[in-house]
Amino acid sequence: MHANLGCRRLAVVTVSYNSSDVLTGYLDSLSDGLAGVDNCEIVVADNASSDDSAEVAEAHPLRPRVVRTGRNGGYSAGINAAVATTGPDSDILILNPDIRLLPGTVARLLDELADSSVGVAVPKIFNEDGSVARSVRREPSLSTIWSDSLLGTKISSSLGLGELVATPDLYRIGGAIDWATGAALLVGARARAAVGAWDESFFLYSEEVDYLRRVRDHGFSVRLVPDAQCVHIGGAYHENVELSALMTRNRIRYFRRYHGRVATALYRSGLLVEGGLRYVLGPGHRAAFHAALTTVATSSERPAGTGAFARLADEGSGS
């Protein structure tokens, strides 16, 4: 039994950038994923793809509304462009184009929003091999970065110290979280109205950390809903040196926004140690180290322009 689904309006939003190879599968999965949800519109914001992503979306039987942004302004810019075409009272389901919804997922997420204290509902994500994706994170802090740097992500997460949350009971039972990767998020209309637009100064990465912090700062909770499920076909960012460097720069910029200079210097030092200890493990780690070494963040600093990243394919279209 789903609470008040007929009374809610929903917009399903995705941002495409050279995503034609995954868009059809994504759109195909929406029918089953949206089972039981009637009042729904589907929007694809295309960030000036050089392939036929927009045409693929327009030709799909679901006939989504395609918003051609005319530029690759990043993930937040694409979300904002799509959301601008929806009604102000719509809940917004944000999905990467390489997400595949499992049956009934959206209705279960909407159920969670029946609690007025819940601002964002997050599904349980599986990897392609059927394993559970550890998609939940703790708010970045000095303790999380130094635990990850000195102990490694696997050990620090198993001890409950690092940024990545690996607690099996959370993924089995669900509950309140700090933030989760931005590949699949249902933002309630109440939270959306309070928080406002996504911050476009983050071209890619850390935009969801910032947005979900603002959701919590406005008094709403972010909740993981384990019986709402999807599959993510995303690749590892460490395989792309530009993405690794961009993630590191934006982590520093995000931390600086909410902390002082001394704390930010210590956080950046943690990233340097992390990259330095893993320098020989691959080009992604080396790129992250050099990005931490050269990034000096100020509260007003914005990420570099999109020129170096405009050629990135679908892995650069979402979080």
Short mmCIF file of N, CA and C in Angstrom, two decimals, residues 46-48 68-74 77 200 306:
data_model
loop_
_atom_site.label_atom_id
_atom_site.label_comp_id
_atom_site.label_asym_id
_atom_site.label_seq_id
_atom_site.Cartn_x
_atom_site.Cartn_y
_atom_site.Cartn_z
N ASP A 46 20.16 17.50 -21.80
CA ASP A 46 21.35 17.10 -22.56
C ASP A 46 22.36 18.24 -22.57
N ASN A 47 23.56 17.96 -22.04
CA ASN A 47 24.61 18.96 -21.90
C ASN A 47 25.48 19.04 -23.15
N ALA A 48 24.84 19.38 -24.27
CA ALA A 48 25.56 19.60 -25.54
C ALA A 48 26.37 18.37 -25.95
N ARG A 68 17.66 20.80 -24.22
CA ARG A 68 19.02 20.99 -24.74
C ARG A 68 19.62 22.22 -24.09
N THR A 69 20.60 22.00 -23.22
CA THR A 69 21.16 23.12 -22.45
C THR A 69 22.06 24.01 -23.30
N GLY A 70 22.61 23.47 -24.39
CA GLY A 70 23.48 24.25 -25.26
C GLY A 70 24.91 24.36 -24.79
N ARG A 71 25.23 23.72 -23.65
CA ARG A 71 26.60 23.77 -23.13
C ARG A 71 26.79 22.60 -22.18
N ASN A 72 28.04 22.25 -21.94
CA ASN A 72 28.33 21.25 -20.92
C ASN A 72 28.69 21.98 -19.64
N GLY A 73 27.67 22.40 -18.92
CA GLY A 73 27.89 23.18 -17.72
C GLY A 73 28.05 22.36 -16.46
N GLY A 74 28.06 21.02 -16.59
CA GLY A 74 28.22 20.16 -15.43
C GLY A 74 26.91 19.56 -14.95
N ALA A 77 24.29 22.04 -13.28
CA ALA A 77 23.66 22.90 -14.29
C ALA A 77 22.61 22.13 -15.07
N GLU A 200 26.03 25.29 -9.12
CA GLU A 200 26.69 25.03 -10.39
C GLU A 200 28.18 25.33 -10.36
N THR A 306 35.08 24.35 -17.84
CA THR A 306 34.76 23.00 -18.28
C THR A 306 35.56 22.54 -19.48
#
